[in-house]
Amino acid sequence: ARLVVLVSGGGTNLQALLDACDDPAYGATVVAVGADRPGVEGLARAERRGIPTFVEQVAEHRTRQEWDAALTKACAAHSPDLVVLAGFMKLVGDDFLREFGGRCVNTHPALSPSFPGMHGPADALAYGVKVTGATLFVVDPGVDTGAIVAQTVVPVEDDDDVESLHERIKVAERRMLVDAVGRMARDGFTINDRKVRFT
Ligand code: GRF
């Protein structure tokens, strides 16, 4: 299966997918990596492997809708079977969902439906939960609200700060992402009334 991965920063989730794709049995290839800003390490990880990259910056478009249309076009140019948002910090819009809805997944560093949005680990720490984790879901028009594909749980330690907690989450998140994307790529999946099942 052909994967396009969208990043906004360090790209360690992307790196885990790139490493997994080195094994032909994994059944997927990252055919392009896109970002909403230039010069991020996630793009460099792709460039180091000669994988095509693209950047679509909101600020370079007159409207958010035009940005969304440009992002959709840039992704579609690589004919992905599955788009993976891995640390992509923008909300995709109607054009994108029209084109990729149902075959775009996003990973979020919290146990949905808890703690949606930009600060999942910080919100979990502030709330005082004893376990948190990460969620892979199929993107829908909401904010971190799509049908859940996979989840992974990590403990919150008494001496955690946001960084130590997010690091622990990310170790488990990368494993969850690689396992789930591989199964979706190899076996396919169905979504009915929010239940996501690997076929
Ligand atoms: C991940 O935890 C992702 O869920 C969150 O931001 C982090 C990105 O990490 N949105 P990386 O860029 O993949 O290292």
JSON list of C-alpha atoms and ligand atoms in Angstrom, two decimals:
[
{"chain": "A", "resi": 1, "resn": "ALA", "atom": "CA", "xyz": [0.00, 0.00, 0.00]},
{"chain": "A", "resi": 2, "resn": "ARG", "atom": "CA", "xyz": [1.09, 3.55, -0.80]},
{"chain": "A", "resi": 3, "resn": "LEU", "atom": "CA", "xyz": [1.34, 5.85, 2.24]},
{"chain": "A", "resi": 4, "resn": "VAL", "atom": "CA", "xyz": [1.58, 9.64, 2.29]},
{"chain": "A", "resi": 5, "resn": "VAL", "atom": "CA", "xyz": [2.61, 10.87, 5.75]},
{"chain": "A", "resi": 6, "resn": "LEU", "atom": "CA", "xyz": [1.99, 14.45, 6.95]},
{"chain": "A", "resi": 7, "resn": "VAL", "atom": "CA", "xyz": [4.15, 15.92, 9.72]},
{"chain": "A", "resi": 8, "resn": "SER", "atom": "CA", "xyz": [4.71, 19.28, 11.43]},
{"chain": "A", "resi": 9, "resn": "GLY", "atom": "CA", "xyz": [7.79, 18.62, 13.53]},
{"chain": "A", "resi": 10, "resn": "GLY", "atom": "CA", "xyz": [10.33, 16.02, 14.63]},
{"chain": "A", "resi": 11, "resn": "GLY", "atom": "CA", "xyz": [8.74, 13.11, 12.80]},
{"chain": "A", "resi": 12, "resn": "THR", "atom": "CA", "xyz": [9.68, 10.25, 15.12]},
{"chain": "A", "resi": 13, "resn": "ASN", "atom": "CA", "xyz": [6.35, 8.59, 14.29]},
{"chain": "A", "resi": 14, "resn": "LEU", "atom": "CA", "xyz": [7.24, 8.99, 10.61]},
{"chain": "A", "resi": 15, "resn": "GLN", "atom": "CA", "xyz": [10.66, 7.50, 11.28]},
{"chain": "A", "resi": 16, "resn": "ALA", "atom": "CA", "xyz": [9.07, 4.44, 12.86]},
{"chain": "A", "resi": 17, "resn": "LEU", "atom": "CA", "xyz": [6.94, 3.97, 9.73]},
{"chain": "A", "resi": 18, "resn": "LEU", "atom": "CA", "xyz": [9.95, 4.47, 7.44]},
{"chain": "A", "resi": 19, "resn": "ASP", "atom": "CA", "xyz": [11.89, 1.81, 9.35]},
{"chain": "A", "resi": 20, "resn": "ALA", "atom": "CA", "xyz": [8.93, -0.60, 9.26]},
{"chain": "A", "resi": 21, "resn": "CYS", "atom": "CA", "xyz": [8.52, -0.11, 5.51]},
{"chain": "A", "resi": 22, "resn": "ASP", "atom": "CA", "xyz": [12.09, -1.34, 4.98]},
{"chain": "A", "resi": 23, "resn": "ASP", "atom": "CA", "xyz": [10.71, -4.83, 5.56]},
{"chain": "A", "resi": 24, "resn": "PRO", "atom": "CA", "xyz": [8.96, -5.91, 2.34]},
{"chain": "A", "resi": 25, "resn": "ALA", "atom": "CA", "xyz": [6.62, -8.09, 4.45]},
{"chain": "A", "resi": 26, "resn": "TYR", "atom": "CA", "xyz": [5.25, -4.95, 6.12]},
{"chain": "A", "resi": 27, "resn": "GLY", "atom": "CA", "xyz": [3.24, -4.30, 2.94]},
{"chain": "A", "resi": 28, "resn": "ALA", "atom": "CA", "xyz": [3.48, -0.52, 2.75]},
{"chain": "A", "resi": 29, "resn": "THR", "atom": "CA", "xyz": [5.72, 2.15, 1.25]},
{"chain": "A", "resi": 30, "resn": "VAL", "atom": "CA", "xyz": [5.96, 5.80, 2.20]},
{"chain": "A", "resi": 31, "resn": "VAL", "atom": "CA", "xyz": [5.68, 7.43, -1.22]},
{"chain": "A", "resi": 32, "resn": "ALA", "atom": "CA", "xyz": [5.79, 11.05, -0.03]},
{"chain": "A", "resi": 33, "resn": "VAL", "atom": "CA", "xyz": [6.01, 13.16, 3.13]},
{"chain": "A", "resi": 34, "resn": "GLY", "atom": "CA", "xyz": [4.26, 16.52, 3.45]},
{"chain": "A", "resi": 35, "resn": "ALA", "atom": "CA", "xyz": [4.41, 19.28, 6.06]},
{"chain": "A", "resi": 36, "resn": "ASP", "atom": "CA", "xyz": [2.68, 22.57, 6.87]},
{"chain": "A", "resi": 37, "resn": "ARG", "atom": "CA", "xyz": [6.03, 24.29, 7.39]},
{"chain": "A", "resi": 38, "resn": "PRO", "atom": "CA", "xyz": [9.50, 24.00, 5.82]},
{"chain": "A", "resi": 39, "resn": "GLY", "atom": "CA", "xyz": [12.70, 22.85, 7.44]},
{"chain": "A", "resi": 40, "resn": "VAL", "atom": "CA", "xyz": [11.26, 20.45, 10.04]},
{"chain": "A", "resi": 41, "resn": "GLU", "atom": "CA", "xyz": [13.16, 17.28, 10.95]},
{"chain": "A", "resi": 42, "resn": "GLY", "atom": "CA", "xyz": [10.29, 15.16, 9.66]},
{"chain": "A", "resi": 43, "resn": "LEU", "atom": "CA", "xyz": [10.99, 16.43, 6.12]},
{"chain": "A", "resi": 44, "resn": "ALA", "atom": "CA", "xyz": [14.72, 15.82, 6.57]},
{"chain": "A", "resi": 45, "resn": "ARG", "atom": "CA", "xyz": [14.01, 12.20, 7.54]},
{"chain": "A", "resi": 46, "resn": "ALA", "atom": "CA", "xyz": [12.29, 11.71, 4.18]},
{"chain": "A", "resi": 47, "resn": "GLU", "atom": "CA", "xyz": [14.90, 13.64, 2.18]},
{"chain": "A", "resi": 48, "resn": "ARG", "atom": "CA", "xyz": [17.66, 11.46, 3.65]},
{"chain": "A", "resi": 49, "resn": "ARG", "atom": "CA", "xyz": [15.91, 8.49, 2.04]},
{"chain": "A", "resi": 50, "resn": "GLY", "atom": "CA", "xyz": [15.21, 10.21, -1.28]},
{"chain": "A", "resi": 51, "resn": "ILE", "atom": "CA", "xyz": [11.46, 10.22, -0.60]},
{"chain": "A", "resi": 52, "resn": "PRO", "atom": "CA", "xyz": [9.59, 13.11, -2.29]},
{"chain": "A", "resi": 53, "resn": "THR", "atom": "CA", "xyz": [8.45, 15.88, 0.07]},
{"chain": "A", "resi": 54, "resn": "PHE", "atom": "CA", "xyz": [6.10, 18.85, -0.18]},
{"chain": "A", "resi": 55, "resn": "VAL", "atom": "CA", "xyz": [5.23, 21.83, 2.00]},
{"chain": "A", "resi": 56, "resn": "GLU", "atom": "CA", "xyz": [1.90, 23.67, 2.07]},
{"chain": "A", "resi": 57, "resn": "GLN", "atom": "CA", "xyz": [1.91, 26.65, 4.43]},
{"chain": "A", "resi": 58, "resn": "VAL", "atom": "CA", "xyz": [-1.37, 28.21, 5.51]},
{"chain": "A", "resi": 59, "resn": "ALA", "atom": "CA", "xyz": [0.25, 31.67, 5.38]},
{"chain": "A", "resi": 60, "resn": "GLU", "atom": "CA", "xyz": [0.99, 31.25, 1.67]},
{"chain": "A", "resi": 61, "resn": "HIS", "atom": "CA", "xyz": [-2.68, 30.93, 0.76]},
{"chain": "A", "resi": 62, "resn": "ARG", "atom": "CA", "xyz": [-5.32, 33.66, 0.74]},
{"chain": "A", "resi": 63, "resn": "THR", "atom": "CA", "xyz": [-7.81, 31.49, 2.64]},
{"chain": "A", "resi": 64, "resn": "ARG", "atom": "CA", "xyz": [-7.77, 28.38, 4.77]},
{"chain": "A", "resi": 65, "resn": "GLN", "atom": "CA", "xyz": [-9.96, 26.70, 2.18]},
{"chain": "A", "resi": 66, "resn": "GLU", "atom": "CA", "xyz": [-7.37, 27.37, -0.54]},
{"chain": "A", "resi": 67, "resn": "TRP", "atom": "CA", "xyz": [-4.68, 25.89, 1.70]},
{"chain": "A", "resi": 68, "resn": "ASP", "atom": "CA", "xyz": [-6.81, 22.82, 2.25]},
{"chain": "A", "resi": 69, "resn": "ALA", "atom": "CA", "xyz": [-7.39, 22.43, -1.49]},
{"chain": "A", "resi": 70, "resn": "ALA", "atom": "CA", "xyz": [-3.64, 22.79, -2.17]},
{"chain": "A", "resi": 71, "resn": "LEU", "atom": "CA", "xyz": [-2.78, 20.24, 0.53]},
{"chain": "A", "resi": 72, "resn": "THR", "atom": "CA", "xyz": [-5.32, 17.82, -0.94]},
{"chain": "A", "resi": 73, "resn": "LYS", "atom": "CA", "xyz": [-3.88, 18.25, -4.43]},
{"chain": "A", "resi": 74, "resn": "ALA", "atom": "CA", "xyz": [-0.31, 17.77, -3.19]},
{"chain": "A", "resi": 75, "resn": "CYS", "atom": "CA", "xyz": [-1.28, 14.53, -1.42]},
{"chain": "A", "resi": 76, "resn": "ALA", "atom": "CA", "xyz": [-3.38, 13.25, -4.33]},
{"chain": "A", "resi": 77, "resn": "ALA", "atom": "CA", "xyz": [-0.43, 13.73, -6.70]},
{"chain": "A", "resi": 78, "resn": "HIS", "atom": "CA", "xyz": [1.17, 10.71, -5.00]},
{"chain": "A", "resi": 79, "resn": "SER", "atom": "CA", "xyz": [-1.92, 8.47, -5.28]},
{"chain": "A", "resi": 80, "resn": "PRO", "atom": "CA", "xyz": [-1.93, 7.33, -1.65]},
{"chain": "A", "resi": 81, "resn": "ASP", "atom": "CA", "xyz": [-3.96, 4.35, -0.49]},
{"chain": "A", "resi": 82, "resn": "LEU", "atom": "CA", "xyz": [-3.75, 5.73, 3.05]},
{"chain": "A", "resi": 83, "resn": "VAL", "atom": "CA", "xyz": [-2.77, 9.15, 4.42]},
{"chain": "A", "resi": 84, "resn": "VAL", "atom": "CA", "xyz": [-1.19, 9.14, 7.88]},
{"chain": "A", "resi": 85, "resn": "LEU", "atom": "CA", "xyz": [-1.21, 12.33, 9.98]},
{"chain": "A", "resi": 86, "resn": "ALA", "atom": "CA", "xyz": [1.72, 11.79, 12.33]},
{"chain": "A", "resi": 87, "resn": "GLY", "atom": "CA", "xyz": [2.26, 14.87, 14.45]},
{"chain": "A", "resi": 88, "resn": "PHE", "atom": "CA", "xyz": [0.51, 17.06, 11.86]},
{"chain": "A", "resi": 89, "resn": "MET", "atom": "CA", "xyz": [-0.68, 20.13, 13.72]},
{"chain": "A", "resi": 90, "resn": "LYS", "atom": "CA", "xyz": [-3.36, 21.47, 11.39]},
{"chain": "A", "resi": 91, "resn": "LEU", "atom": "CA", "xyz": [-7.03, 20.52, 10.98]},
{"chain": "A", "resi": 92, "resn": "VAL", "atom": "CA", "xyz": [-7.75, 19.24, 7.49]},
{"chain": "A", "resi": 93, "resn": "GLY", "atom": "CA", "xyz": [-10.85, 20.64, 5.79]},
{"chain": "A", "resi": 94, "resn": "ASP", "atom": "CA", "xyz": [-13.73, 19.68, 3.52]},
{"chain": "A", "resi": 95, "resn": "ASP", "atom": "CA", "xyz": [-11.73, 19.23, 0.30]},
{"chain": "A", "resi": 96, "resn": "PHE", "atom": "CA", "xyz": [-9.25, 16.97, 2.05]},
{"chain": "A", "resi": 97, "resn": "LEU", "atom": "CA", "xyz": [-11.99, 14.91, 3.72]},
{"chain": "A", "resi": 98, "resn": "ARG", "atom": "CA", "xyz": [-13.92, 14.64, 0.47]},
{"chain": "A", "resi": 99, "resn": "GLU", "atom": "CA", "xyz": [-10.84, 13.15, -1.18]},
{"chain": "A", "resi": 100, "resn": "PHE", "atom": "CA", "xyz": [-9.34, 11.15, 1.70]},
{"chain": "A", "resi": 101, "resn": "GLY", "atom": "CA", "xyz": [-12.14, 10.74, 4.23]},
{"chain": "A", "resi": 102, "resn": "GLY", "atom": "CA", "xyz": [-12.25, 7.12, 5.39]},
{"chain": "A", "resi": 103, "resn": "ARG", "atom": "CA", "xyz": [-8.64, 6.50, 4.35]},
{"chain": "A", "resi": 104, "resn": "CYS", "atom": "CA", "xyz": [-6.81, 9.05, 6.49]},
{"chain": "A", "resi": 105, "resn": "VAL", "atom": "CA", "xyz": [-5.72, 8.22, 10.03]},
{"chain": "A", "resi": 106, "resn": "ASN", "atom": "CA", "xyz": [-4.37, 10.47, 12.76]},
{"chain": "A", "resi": 107, "resn": "THR", "atom": "CA", "xyz": [-2.47, 9.62, 15.89]},
{"chain": "A", "resi": 108, "resn": "HIS", "atom": "CA", "xyz": [-3.23, 11.55, 19.05]},
{"chain": "A", "resi": 109, "resn": "PRO", "atom": "CA", "xyz": [-1.22, 11.33, 22.30]},
{"chain": "A", "resi": 110, "resn": "ALA", "atom": "CA", "xyz": [-4.17, 10.71, 24.63]},
{"chain": "A", "resi": 111, "resn": "LEU", "atom": "CA", "xyz": [-6.92, 8.13, 25.13]},
{"chain": "A", "resi": 112, "resn": "SER", "atom": "CA", "xyz": [-9.78, 9.53, 23.05]},
{"chain": "A", "resi": 113, "resn": "PRO", "atom": "CA", "xyz": [-12.35, 10.78, 23.83]},
{"chain": "A", "resi": 114, "resn": "SER", "atom": "CA", "xyz": [-10.30, 12.24, 26.69]},
{"chain": "A", "resi": 115, "resn": "PHE", "atom": "CA", "xyz": [-8.10, 15.28, 26.16]},
{"chain": "A", "resi": 116, "resn": "PRO", "atom": "CA", "xyz": [-8.57, 16.20, 22.48]},
{"chain": "A", "resi": 117, "resn": "GLY", "atom": "CA", "xyz": [-6.61, 19.05, 20.93]},
{"chain": "A", "resi": 118, "resn": "MET", "atom": "CA", "xyz": [-3.09, 20.35, 20.99]},
{"chain": "A", "resi": 119, "resn": "HIS", "atom": "CA", "xyz": [-2.11, 19.56, 24.58]},
{"chain": "A", "resi": 120, "resn": "GLY", "atom": "CA", "xyz": [-3.19, 15.99, 25.29]},
{"chain": "A", "resi": 121, "resn": "PRO", "atom": "CA", "xyz": [-0.25, 15.00, 27.52]},
{"chain": "A", "resi": 122, "resn": "ALA", "atom": "CA", "xyz": [-0.36, 18.29, 29.46]},
{"chain": "A", "resi": 123, "resn": "ASP", "atom": "CA", "xyz": [-4.13, 18.03, 29.93]},
{"chain": "A", "resi": 124, "resn": "ALA", "atom": "CA", "xyz": [-3.85, 14.42, 31.16]},
{"chain": "A", "resi": 125, "resn": "LEU", "atom": "CA", "xyz": [-1.10, 15.40, 33.61]},
{"chain": "A", "resi": 126, "resn": "ALA", "atom": "CA", "xyz": [-3.10, 18.39, 34.87]},
{"chain": "A", "resi": 127, "resn": "TYR", "atom": "CA", "xyz": [-6.22, 16.29, 35.32]},
{"chain": "A", "resi": 128, "resn": "GLY", "atom": "CA", "xyz": [-4.34, 13.75, 37.43]},
{"chain": "A", "resi": 129, "resn": "VAL", "atom": "CA", "xyz": [-5.20, 10.61, 35.47]},
{"chain": "A", "resi": 130, "resn": "LYS", "atom": "CA", "xyz": [-3.21, 7.50, 36.42]},
{"chain": "A", "resi": 131, "resn": "VAL", "atom": "CA", "xyz": [-3.08, 6.10, 32.90]},
{"chain": "A", "resi": 132, "resn": "THR", "atom": "CA", "xyz": [-3.10, 7.78, 29.54]},
{"chain": "A", "resi": 133, "resn": "GLY", "atom": "CA", "xyz": [-1.81, 6.78, 26.14]},
{"chain": "A", "resi": 134, "resn": "ALA", "atom": "CA", "xyz": [-2.36, 7.31, 22.43]},
{"chain": "A", "resi": 135, "resn": "THR", "atom": "CA", "xyz": [-5.18, 6.79, 19.97]},
{"chain": "A", "resi": 136, "resn": "LEU", "atom": "CA", "xyz": [-5.15, 6.11, 16.24]},
{"chain": "A", "resi": 137, "resn": "PHE", "atom": "CA", "xyz": [-8.40, 7.17, 14.62]},
{"chain": "A", "resi": 138, "resn": "VAL", "atom": "CA", "xyz": [-9.90, 7.66, 11.18]},
{"chain": "A", "resi": 139, "resn": "VAL", "atom": "CA", "xyz": [-10.04, 11.42, 10.59]},
{"chain": "A", "resi": 140, "resn": "ASP", "atom": "CA", "xyz": [-13.49, 13.02, 10.45]},
{"chain": "A", "resi": 141, "resn": "PRO", "atom": "CA", "xyz": [-14.52, 16.71, 10.45]},
{"chain": "A", "resi": 142, "resn": "GLY", "atom": "CA", "xyz": [-14.17, 17.01, 14.25]},
{"chain": "A", "resi": 143, "resn": "VAL", "atom": "CA", "xyz": [-11.09, 17.62, 16.40]},
{"chain": "A", "resi": 144, "resn": "ASP", "atom": "CA", "xyz": [-9.67, 14.21, 17.35]},
{"chain": "A", "resi": 145, "resn": "THR", "atom": "CA", "xyz": [-13.17, 12.69, 17.16]},
{"chain": "A", "resi": 146, "resn": "GLY", "atom": "CA", "xyz": [-12.96, 10.03, 14.45]},
{"chain": "A", "resi": 147, "resn": "ALA", "atom": "CA", "xyz": [-13.66, 6.30, 14.67]},
{"chain": "A", "resi": 148, "resn": "ILE", "atom": "CA", "xyz": [-10.96, 4.62, 16.78]},
{"chain": "A", "resi": 149, "resn": "VAL", "atom": "CA", "xyz": [-8.64, 2.12, 15.06]},
{"chain": "A", "resi": 150, "resn": "ALA", "atom": "CA", "xyz": [-6.23, 1.38, 17.92]},
{"chain": "A", "resi": 151, "resn": "GLN", "atom": "CA", "xyz": [-5.23, 2.59, 21.37]},
{"chain": "A", "resi": 152, "resn": "THR", "atom": "CA", "xyz": [-2.27, 2.02, 23.67]},
{"chain": "A", "resi": 153, "resn": "VAL", "atom": "CA", "xyz": [-2.04, 2.68, 27.41]},
{"chain": "A", "resi": 154, "resn": "VAL", "atom": "CA", "xyz": [0.88, 3.99, 29.48]},
{"chain": "A", "resi": 155, "resn": "PRO", "atom": "CA", "xyz": [1.08, 4.78, 33.22]},
{"chain": "A", "resi": 156, "resn": "VAL", "atom": "CA", "xyz": [1.44, 8.33, 34.50]},
{"chain": "A", "resi": 157, "resn": "GLU", "atom": "CA", "xyz": [4.26, 8.43, 37.10]},
{"chain": "A", "resi": 158, "resn": "ASP", "atom": "CA", "xyz": [4.09, 10.68, 40.17]},
{"chain": "A", "resi": 159, "resn": "ASP", "atom": "CA", "xyz": [7.23, 12.55, 39.15]},
{"chain": "A", "resi": 160, "resn": "ASP", "atom": "CA", "xyz": [6.21, 13.03, 35.51]},
{"chain": "A", "resi": 161, "resn": "ASP", "atom": "CA", "xyz": [6.34, 16.37, 33.81]},
{"chain": "A", "resi": 162, "resn": "VAL", "atom": "CA", "xyz": [4.82, 16.94, 30.37]},
{"chain": "A", "resi": 163, "resn": "GLU", "atom": "CA", "xyz": [8.03, 16.01, 28.56]},
{"chain": "A", "resi": 164, "resn": "SER", "atom": "CA", "xyz": [8.66, 12.75, 30.42]},
{"chain": "A", "resi": 165, "resn": "LEU", "atom": "CA", "xyz": [5.01, 11.75, 30.02]},
{"chain": "A", "resi": 166, "resn": "HIS", "atom": "CA", "xyz": [4.87, 12.63, 26.32]},
{"chain": "A", "resi": 167, "resn": "GLU", "atom": "CA", "xyz": [8.12, 10.70, 25.71]},
{"chain": "A", "resi": 168, "resn": "ARG", "atom": "CA", "xyz": [6.66, 7.62, 27.40]},
{"chain": "A", "resi": 169, "resn": "ILE", "atom": "CA", "xyz": [3.48, 8.02, 25.32]},
{"chain": "A", "resi": 170, "resn": "LYS", "atom": "CA", "xyz": [5.46, 8.37, 22.10]},
{"chain": "A", "resi": 171, "resn": "VAL", "atom": "CA", "xyz": [7.35, 5.10, 22.63]},
{"chain": "A", "resi": 172, "resn": "ALA", "atom": "CA", "xyz": [4.03, 3.26, 22.85]},
{"chain": "A", "resi": 173, "resn": "GLU", "atom": "CA", "xyz": [2.41, 5.44, 20.18]},
{"chain": "A", "resi": 174, "resn": "ARG", "atom": "CA", "xyz": [5.03, 4.56, 17.56]},
{"chain": "A", "resi": 175, "resn": "ARG", "atom": "CA", "xyz": [4.50, 0.84, 18.18]},
{"chain": "A", "resi": 176, "resn": "MET", "atom": "CA", "xyz": [0.71, 1.28, 17.98]},
{"chain": "A", "resi": 177, "resn": "LEU", "atom": "CA", "xyz": [1.01, 3.29, 14.75]},
{"chain": "A", "resi": 178, "resn": "VAL", "atom": "CA", "xyz": [3.35, 0.84, 13.03]},
{"chain": "A", "resi": 179, "resn": "ASP", "atom": "CA", "xyz": [1.25, -2.18, 14.00]},
{"chain": "A", "resi": 180, "resn": "ALA", "atom": "CA", "xyz": [-2.10, -0.64, 13.03]},
{"chain": "A", "resi": 181, "resn": "VAL", "atom": "CA", "xyz": [-0.98, 1.01, 9.77]},
{"chain": "A", "resi": 182, "resn": "GLY", "atom": "CA", "xyz": [0.69, -2.24, 8.70]},
{"chain": "A", "resi": 183, "resn": "ARG", "atom": "CA", "xyz": [-2.51, -4.20, 9.30]},
{"chain": "A", "resi": 184, "resn": "MET", "atom": "CA", "xyz": [-4.61, -1.58, 7.50]},
{"chain": "A", "resi": 185, "resn": "ALA", "atom": "CA", "xyz": [-2.16, -1.56, 4.59]},
{"chain": "A", "resi": 186, "resn": "ARG", "atom": "CA", "xyz": [-1.95, -5.35, 4.30]},
{"chain": "A", "resi": 187, "resn": "ASP", "atom": "CA", "xyz": [-5.43, -6.48, 5.26]},
{"chain": "A", "resi": 188, "resn": "GLY", "atom": "CA", "xyz": [-7.64, -3.46, 4.72]},
{"chain": "A", "resi": 189, "resn": "PHE", "atom": "CA", "xyz": [-10.28, -2.31, 7.18]},
{"chain": "A", "resi": 190, "resn": "THR", "atom": "CA", "xyz": [-13.97, -1.46, 7.39]},
{"chain": "A", "resi": 191, "resn": "ILE", "atom": "CA", "xyz": [-15.73, 1.29, 9.32]},
{"chain": "A", "resi": 192, "resn": "ASN", "atom": "CA", "xyz": [-19.37, 0.91, 10.29]},
{"chain": "A", "resi": 193, "resn": "ASP", "atom": "CA", "xyz": [-21.19, 2.95, 12.92]},
{"chain": "A", "resi": 194, "resn": "ARG", "atom": "CA", "xyz": [-17.81, 3.99, 14.33]},
{"chain": "A", "resi": 195, "resn": "LYS", "atom": "CA", "xyz": [-16.60, 0.40, 14.70]},
{"chain": "A", "resi": 196, "resn": "VAL", "atom": "CA", "xyz": [-13.32, -0.02, 12.82]},
{"chain": "A", "resi": 197, "resn": "ARG", "atom": "CA", "xyz": [-12.49, -3.63, 12.00]},
{"chain": "A", "resi": 198, "resn": "PHE", "atom": "CA", "xyz": [-9.49, -5.00, 10.15]},
{"chain": "A", "resi": 199, "resn": "THR", "atom": "CA", "xyz": [-10.75, -7.21, 7.35]},
{"chain": "B", "resi": 1, "resn": "GRF", "atom": "C1", "xyz": [3.04, 12.78, 18.59]},
{"chain": "B", "resi": 1, "resn": "GRF", "atom": "O1", "xyz": [2.89, 12.37, 19.93]},
{"chain": "B", "resi": 1, "resn": "GRF", "atom": "C2", "xyz": [1.70, 13.09, 18.00]},
{"chain": "B", "resi": 1, "resn": "GRF", "atom": "O2", "xyz": [0.65, 12.24, 18.46]},
{"chain": "B", "resi": 1, "resn": "GRF", "atom": "C3", "xyz": [1.46, 14.48, 18.51]},
{"chain": "B", "resi": 1, "resn": "GRF", "atom": "O3", "xyz": [2.71, 15.13, 18.42]},
{"chain": "B", "resi": 1, "resn": "GRF", "atom": "C4", "xyz": [3.73, 14.13, 18.49]},
{"chain": "B", "resi": 1, "resn": "GRF", "atom": "C5", "xyz": [4.54, 14.23, 17.22]},
{"chain": "B", "resi": 1, "resn": "GRF", "atom": "O4", "xyz": [5.72, 13.57, 17.43]},
{"chain": "B", "resi": 1, "resn": "GRF", "atom": "N1", "xyz": [0.46, 15.15, 17.73]},
{"chain": "B", "resi": 1, "resn": "GRF", "atom": "P1", "xyz": [6.70, 13.27, 16.17]},
{"chain": "B", "resi": 1, "resn": "GRF", "atom": "O5", "xyz": [6.73, 14.54, 15.33]},
{"chain": "B", "resi": 1, "resn": "GRF", "atom": "O6", "xyz": [6.12, 12.12, 15.43]},
{"chain": "B", "resi": 1, "resn": "GRF", "atom": "O7", "xyz": [8.01, 12.96, 16.83]}
]
